[in-house]
C-alpha positions in Angstrom: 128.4 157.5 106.6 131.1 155.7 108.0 131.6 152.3 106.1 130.7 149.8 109.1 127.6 151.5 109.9 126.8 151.0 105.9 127.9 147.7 105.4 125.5 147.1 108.6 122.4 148.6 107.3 123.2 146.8 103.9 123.2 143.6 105.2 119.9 144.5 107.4 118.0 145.6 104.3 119.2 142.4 102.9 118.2 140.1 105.2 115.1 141.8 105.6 114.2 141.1 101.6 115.8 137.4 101.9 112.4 137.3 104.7 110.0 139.0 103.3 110.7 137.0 99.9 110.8 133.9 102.3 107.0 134.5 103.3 106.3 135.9 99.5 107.4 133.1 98.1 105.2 130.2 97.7 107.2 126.2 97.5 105.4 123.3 96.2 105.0 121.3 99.6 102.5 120.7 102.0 102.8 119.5 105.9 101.9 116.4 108.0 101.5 116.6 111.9 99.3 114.7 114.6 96.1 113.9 114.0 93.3 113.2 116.6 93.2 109.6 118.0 90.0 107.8 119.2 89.6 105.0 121.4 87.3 102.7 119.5 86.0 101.2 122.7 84.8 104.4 123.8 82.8 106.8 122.7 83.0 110.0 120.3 80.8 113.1 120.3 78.6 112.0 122.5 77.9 108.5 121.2 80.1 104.8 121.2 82.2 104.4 118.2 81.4 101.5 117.7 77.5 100.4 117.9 76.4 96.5 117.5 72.9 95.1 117.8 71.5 92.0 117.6 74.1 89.9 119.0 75.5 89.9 122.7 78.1 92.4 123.7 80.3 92.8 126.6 82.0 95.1 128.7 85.3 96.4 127.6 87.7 98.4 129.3 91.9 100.4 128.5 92.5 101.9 125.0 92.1 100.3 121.4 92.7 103.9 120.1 92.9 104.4 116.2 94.7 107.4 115.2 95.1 110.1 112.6 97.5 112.5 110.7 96.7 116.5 109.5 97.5 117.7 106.4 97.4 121.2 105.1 94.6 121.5 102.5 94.8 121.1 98.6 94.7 124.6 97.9 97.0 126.1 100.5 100.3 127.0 99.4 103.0 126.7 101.9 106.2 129.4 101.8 109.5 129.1 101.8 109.5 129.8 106.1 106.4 127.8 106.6 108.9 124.8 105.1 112.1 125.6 106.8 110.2 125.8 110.1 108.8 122.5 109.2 111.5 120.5 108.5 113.1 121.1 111.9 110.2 121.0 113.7 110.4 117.4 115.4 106.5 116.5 115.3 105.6 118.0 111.8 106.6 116.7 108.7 107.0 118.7 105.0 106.6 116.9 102.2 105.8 117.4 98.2 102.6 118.9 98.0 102.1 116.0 95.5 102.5 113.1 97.4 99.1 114.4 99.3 97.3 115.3 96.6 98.6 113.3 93.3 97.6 114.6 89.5 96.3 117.9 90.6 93.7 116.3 92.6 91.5 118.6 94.6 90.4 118.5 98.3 87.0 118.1 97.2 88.2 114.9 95.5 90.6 113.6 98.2 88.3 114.5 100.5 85.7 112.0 98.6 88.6 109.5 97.9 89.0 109.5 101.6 85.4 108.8 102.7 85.3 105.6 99.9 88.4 104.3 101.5 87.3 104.9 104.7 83.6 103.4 104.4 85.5 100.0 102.7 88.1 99.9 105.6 84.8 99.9 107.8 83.4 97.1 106.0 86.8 95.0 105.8 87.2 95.7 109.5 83.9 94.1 110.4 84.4 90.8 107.9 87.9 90.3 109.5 86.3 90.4 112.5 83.5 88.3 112.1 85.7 86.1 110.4 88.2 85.4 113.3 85.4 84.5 115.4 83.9 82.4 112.7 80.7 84.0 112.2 79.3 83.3 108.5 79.3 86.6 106.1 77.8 86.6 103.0 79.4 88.2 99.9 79.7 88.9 97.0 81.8 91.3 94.1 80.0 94.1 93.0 80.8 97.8 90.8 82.5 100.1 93.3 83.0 103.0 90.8 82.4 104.2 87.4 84.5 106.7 85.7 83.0 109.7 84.0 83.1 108.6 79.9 84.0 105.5 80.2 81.9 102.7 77.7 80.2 101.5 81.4 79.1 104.8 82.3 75.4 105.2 82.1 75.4 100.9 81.4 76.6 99.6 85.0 76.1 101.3 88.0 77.8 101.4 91.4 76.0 98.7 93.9 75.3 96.3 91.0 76.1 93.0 91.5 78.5 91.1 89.1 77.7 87.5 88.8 79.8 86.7 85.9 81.5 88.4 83.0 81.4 86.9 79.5 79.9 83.3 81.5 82.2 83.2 83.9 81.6 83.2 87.0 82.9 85.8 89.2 84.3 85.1 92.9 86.6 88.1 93.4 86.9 91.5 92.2 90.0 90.6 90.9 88.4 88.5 88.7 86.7 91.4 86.7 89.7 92.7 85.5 91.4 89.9 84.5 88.5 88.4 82.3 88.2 92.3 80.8 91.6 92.0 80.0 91.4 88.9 77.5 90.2 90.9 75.1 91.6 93.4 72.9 90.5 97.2 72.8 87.7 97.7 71.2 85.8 94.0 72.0 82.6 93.3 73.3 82.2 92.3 77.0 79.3 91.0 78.4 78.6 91.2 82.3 75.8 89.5 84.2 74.7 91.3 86.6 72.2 92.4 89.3 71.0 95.8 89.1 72.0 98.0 92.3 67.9 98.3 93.5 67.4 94.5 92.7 70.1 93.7 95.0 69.1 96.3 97.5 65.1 95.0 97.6 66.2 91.6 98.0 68.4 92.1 100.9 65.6 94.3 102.5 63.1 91.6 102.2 65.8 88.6 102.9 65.1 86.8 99.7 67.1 86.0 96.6 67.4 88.7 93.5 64.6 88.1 91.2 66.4 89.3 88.3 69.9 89.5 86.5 70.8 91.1 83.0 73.1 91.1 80.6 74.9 94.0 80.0 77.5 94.4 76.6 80.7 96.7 77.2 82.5 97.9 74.2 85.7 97.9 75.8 88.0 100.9 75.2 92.2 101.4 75.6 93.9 102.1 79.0 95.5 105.5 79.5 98.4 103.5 81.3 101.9 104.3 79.5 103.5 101.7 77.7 100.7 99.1 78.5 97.7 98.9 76.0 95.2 96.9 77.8 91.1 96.3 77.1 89.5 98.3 79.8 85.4 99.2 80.7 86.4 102.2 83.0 85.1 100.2 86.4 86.6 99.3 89.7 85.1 96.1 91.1 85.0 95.9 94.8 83.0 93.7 97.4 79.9 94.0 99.2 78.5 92.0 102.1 75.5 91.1 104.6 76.1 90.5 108.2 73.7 88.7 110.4 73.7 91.4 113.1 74.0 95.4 112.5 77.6 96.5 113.3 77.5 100.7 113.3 81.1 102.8 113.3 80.3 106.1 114.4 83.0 108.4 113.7 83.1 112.0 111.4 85.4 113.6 109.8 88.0 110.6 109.5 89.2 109.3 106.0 90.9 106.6 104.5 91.6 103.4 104.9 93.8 103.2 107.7 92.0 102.8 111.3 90.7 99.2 109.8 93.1 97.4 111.9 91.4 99.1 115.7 87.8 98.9 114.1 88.2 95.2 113.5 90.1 94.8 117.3 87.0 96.6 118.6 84.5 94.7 117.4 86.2 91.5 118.3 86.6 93.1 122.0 82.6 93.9 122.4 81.8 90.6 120.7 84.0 88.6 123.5 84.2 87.9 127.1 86.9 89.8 128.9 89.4 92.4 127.9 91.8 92.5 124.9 93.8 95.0 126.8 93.8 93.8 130.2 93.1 97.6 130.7 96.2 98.9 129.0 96.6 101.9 126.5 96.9 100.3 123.3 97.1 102.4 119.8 97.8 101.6 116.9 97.2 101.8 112.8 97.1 99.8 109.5 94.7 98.6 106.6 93.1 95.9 107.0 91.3 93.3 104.0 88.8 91.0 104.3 91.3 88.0 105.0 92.6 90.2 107.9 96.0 90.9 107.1 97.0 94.0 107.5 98.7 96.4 105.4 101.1 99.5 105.5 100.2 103.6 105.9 101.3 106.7 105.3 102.2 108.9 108.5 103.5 106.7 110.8 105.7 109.2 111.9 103.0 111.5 112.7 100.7 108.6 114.1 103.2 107.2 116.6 103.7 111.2 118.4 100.0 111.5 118.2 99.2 108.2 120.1 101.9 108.6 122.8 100.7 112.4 124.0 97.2 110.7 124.6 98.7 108.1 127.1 99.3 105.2 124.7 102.2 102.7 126.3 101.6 100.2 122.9 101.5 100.5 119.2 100.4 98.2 116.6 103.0 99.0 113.8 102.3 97.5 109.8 105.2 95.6 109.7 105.8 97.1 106.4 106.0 100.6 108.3 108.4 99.4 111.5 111.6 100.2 110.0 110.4 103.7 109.6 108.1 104.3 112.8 111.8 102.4 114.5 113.9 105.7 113.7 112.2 108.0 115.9 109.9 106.3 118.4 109.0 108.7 121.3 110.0 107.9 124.6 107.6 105.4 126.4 106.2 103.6 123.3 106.3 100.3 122.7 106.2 99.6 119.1 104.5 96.3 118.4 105.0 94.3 115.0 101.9 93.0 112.9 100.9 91.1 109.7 97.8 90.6 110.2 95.1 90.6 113.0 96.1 87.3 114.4 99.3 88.8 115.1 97.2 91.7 117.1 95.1 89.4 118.9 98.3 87.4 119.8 100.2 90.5 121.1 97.3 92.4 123.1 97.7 88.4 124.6 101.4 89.1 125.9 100.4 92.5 126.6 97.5 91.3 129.3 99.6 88.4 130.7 102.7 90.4 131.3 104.9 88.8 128.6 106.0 91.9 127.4 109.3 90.6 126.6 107.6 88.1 124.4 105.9 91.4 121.9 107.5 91.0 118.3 109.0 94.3 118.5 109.8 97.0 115.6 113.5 97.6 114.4 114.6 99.8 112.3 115.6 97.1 109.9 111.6 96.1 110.0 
């Protein structure tokens, strides 16, 4: 065989075993593209997004879309061509399969992380709301989670209500921890509380709790390195009652970040007029309960998803414009926002005209 013609055929066999051992072999990442996005004002499946009852609505017209990122799932293991690919394709993004799904978490449990996140963002989104147009909402902290064998588990119960801890009175979830954390491991707390189905039977009748109890923690030592703190193994979160029934219709979305266009699309049904003016408007973000609003991951992803649907303007986290800045597609109007006054105020330049006016995202932020 004449040396060119084997030094050919080498180099073919080669390469073919560099691909086949390129699709063999698995890499730890996992990949990001485009989600679905849904315009909040509109409808989904059949059904509006968002439902409200009880209080006067009106009509509502353009784009308050709230968008969304794909990942690939827990237990699929990208390979080494899958990643190449995916790194210089322009809408997909590869990153460590880690950063999706942290301590060997599953998809069944990022898929229930997701939903929690997403159900708070829903209720944040309506208090922010409600808040900006100064309707009263009732509150108060209660036990959002308890972890498996922990001293609380079995003793408190998700949906009780704490009123104080060791006679304090409790106004913020915040305040849970840091009154847990006087003591040392190993202490007594006690928590005053309202038991879930108390709480739940007095909202349903529209009367006051009948009953509170006192429950004592032993507390036990956090598994935090470096930091030995009293613990109880609970999360404290917030509950509330509105005075009309808000309903967010929407499957097979999680975490926290649509509560930004939930909240802009409640105020717009709750209002006279249009927040739009009728113009394609996307955008993400978290929001709290005070209504600022707070960075996401994807932004990348959320800003390519948004503009092939039509959207002309983004609301961008501020925290996430210096990133969403780098690569903005073509006809999108990235629009920096703290919180939902900000949004309010900029869906304002956008109906007047004043575009030139829109705090604008840079890639320094």
């Amino acid at each position: 065989m004449p040396r060119r013609t084997a030094t050919m055929l080498a180099s073919t066999l080669i390469l073919i075993a560099l691909l086949c051992a390129g699709v063999l072999i698995p890499v730890p990442y996992a990949e990001m593209s485009p989600g679905p996005t849904v315009n909040t004002l509109g409808d989904h499946d059949g059904e509006p997004v968002l439902q409200i009852s009880g209080r006067k609505t009106y009509p509502t017209d353009g784009h308050l879309n709230m968008t969304t990122v794909r990942v690939t799932s827990a237990d699929y293991r990208m390979n080494l061509v899958e990643a190449v690919y995916g790194w210089l394709a322009h809408d997909n993004k590869v990153v460590p399969h880690d950063t999706l799904y942290p301590d060997g978490k599953t998809e069944e449990e990022s898929t229930q992380e997701n939903a929690e996140e997403f159900s708070q963002s829903q209720e944040s989104a309506k208090v922010a709301a409600l808040k900006e147009l100064g309707v009263k909402v009732e509150s108060w902290v209660i036990v959002s989670t308890v972890v498996k064998d922990s001293p609380s588990e079995g003793r408190l119960h998700a949906g009780d209500v704490i009123k104080a801890v060791d006679g304090t009175t409790v106004k913020a979830p915040g305040d849970v921890a840091e009154l847990v954390t006087k003591h040392k491991p190993g202490e007594n707390v006690v928590f005053t509380i309202v038991p879930a189905k108390e709480q739940a039977a007095a909202e349903k009748e529209n009367r006051e709790p009948l009953k509170t109890e006192k429950i004592t923690i032993t507390t036990t030592t956090s598994d935090d390195a470096g930091e030995k703190r009293a613990i109880v193994g609970i999360s404290a979160g917030t509950d509330h009652t509105f005075p009309f029934a808000i309903d967010i219709k929407l499957a097979d979305v999680g975490g926290p970040s649509a509560g930004l266009m939930f909240a802009l699309g409640i105020y717009d049904k709750l209002t006279p007029g249009s927040l739009t003016g009728g113009s394609f408007v996307a955008g993400t973000g978290t929001i709290d309960d005070a209504g600022r609003v707070g960075p996401i991951g994807g932004i990348e992803m959320k800003t390519v998803g948004a503009r092939s649907k039509g959207a002309q303007y983004f609301l961008t986290p501020a925290d996430n414009c210096a990133a969403a800045a780098k690569d903005t597609p073509k006809g999108l109007t990235l629009i920096k926002v703290d919180t939902i006054d900000d949004a309010l105020g900029a869906l304002k330049d956008i109906r007047d005209g004043d575009t030139a006016e829109l705090p604008k995202c840079t890639t320094k932020g």
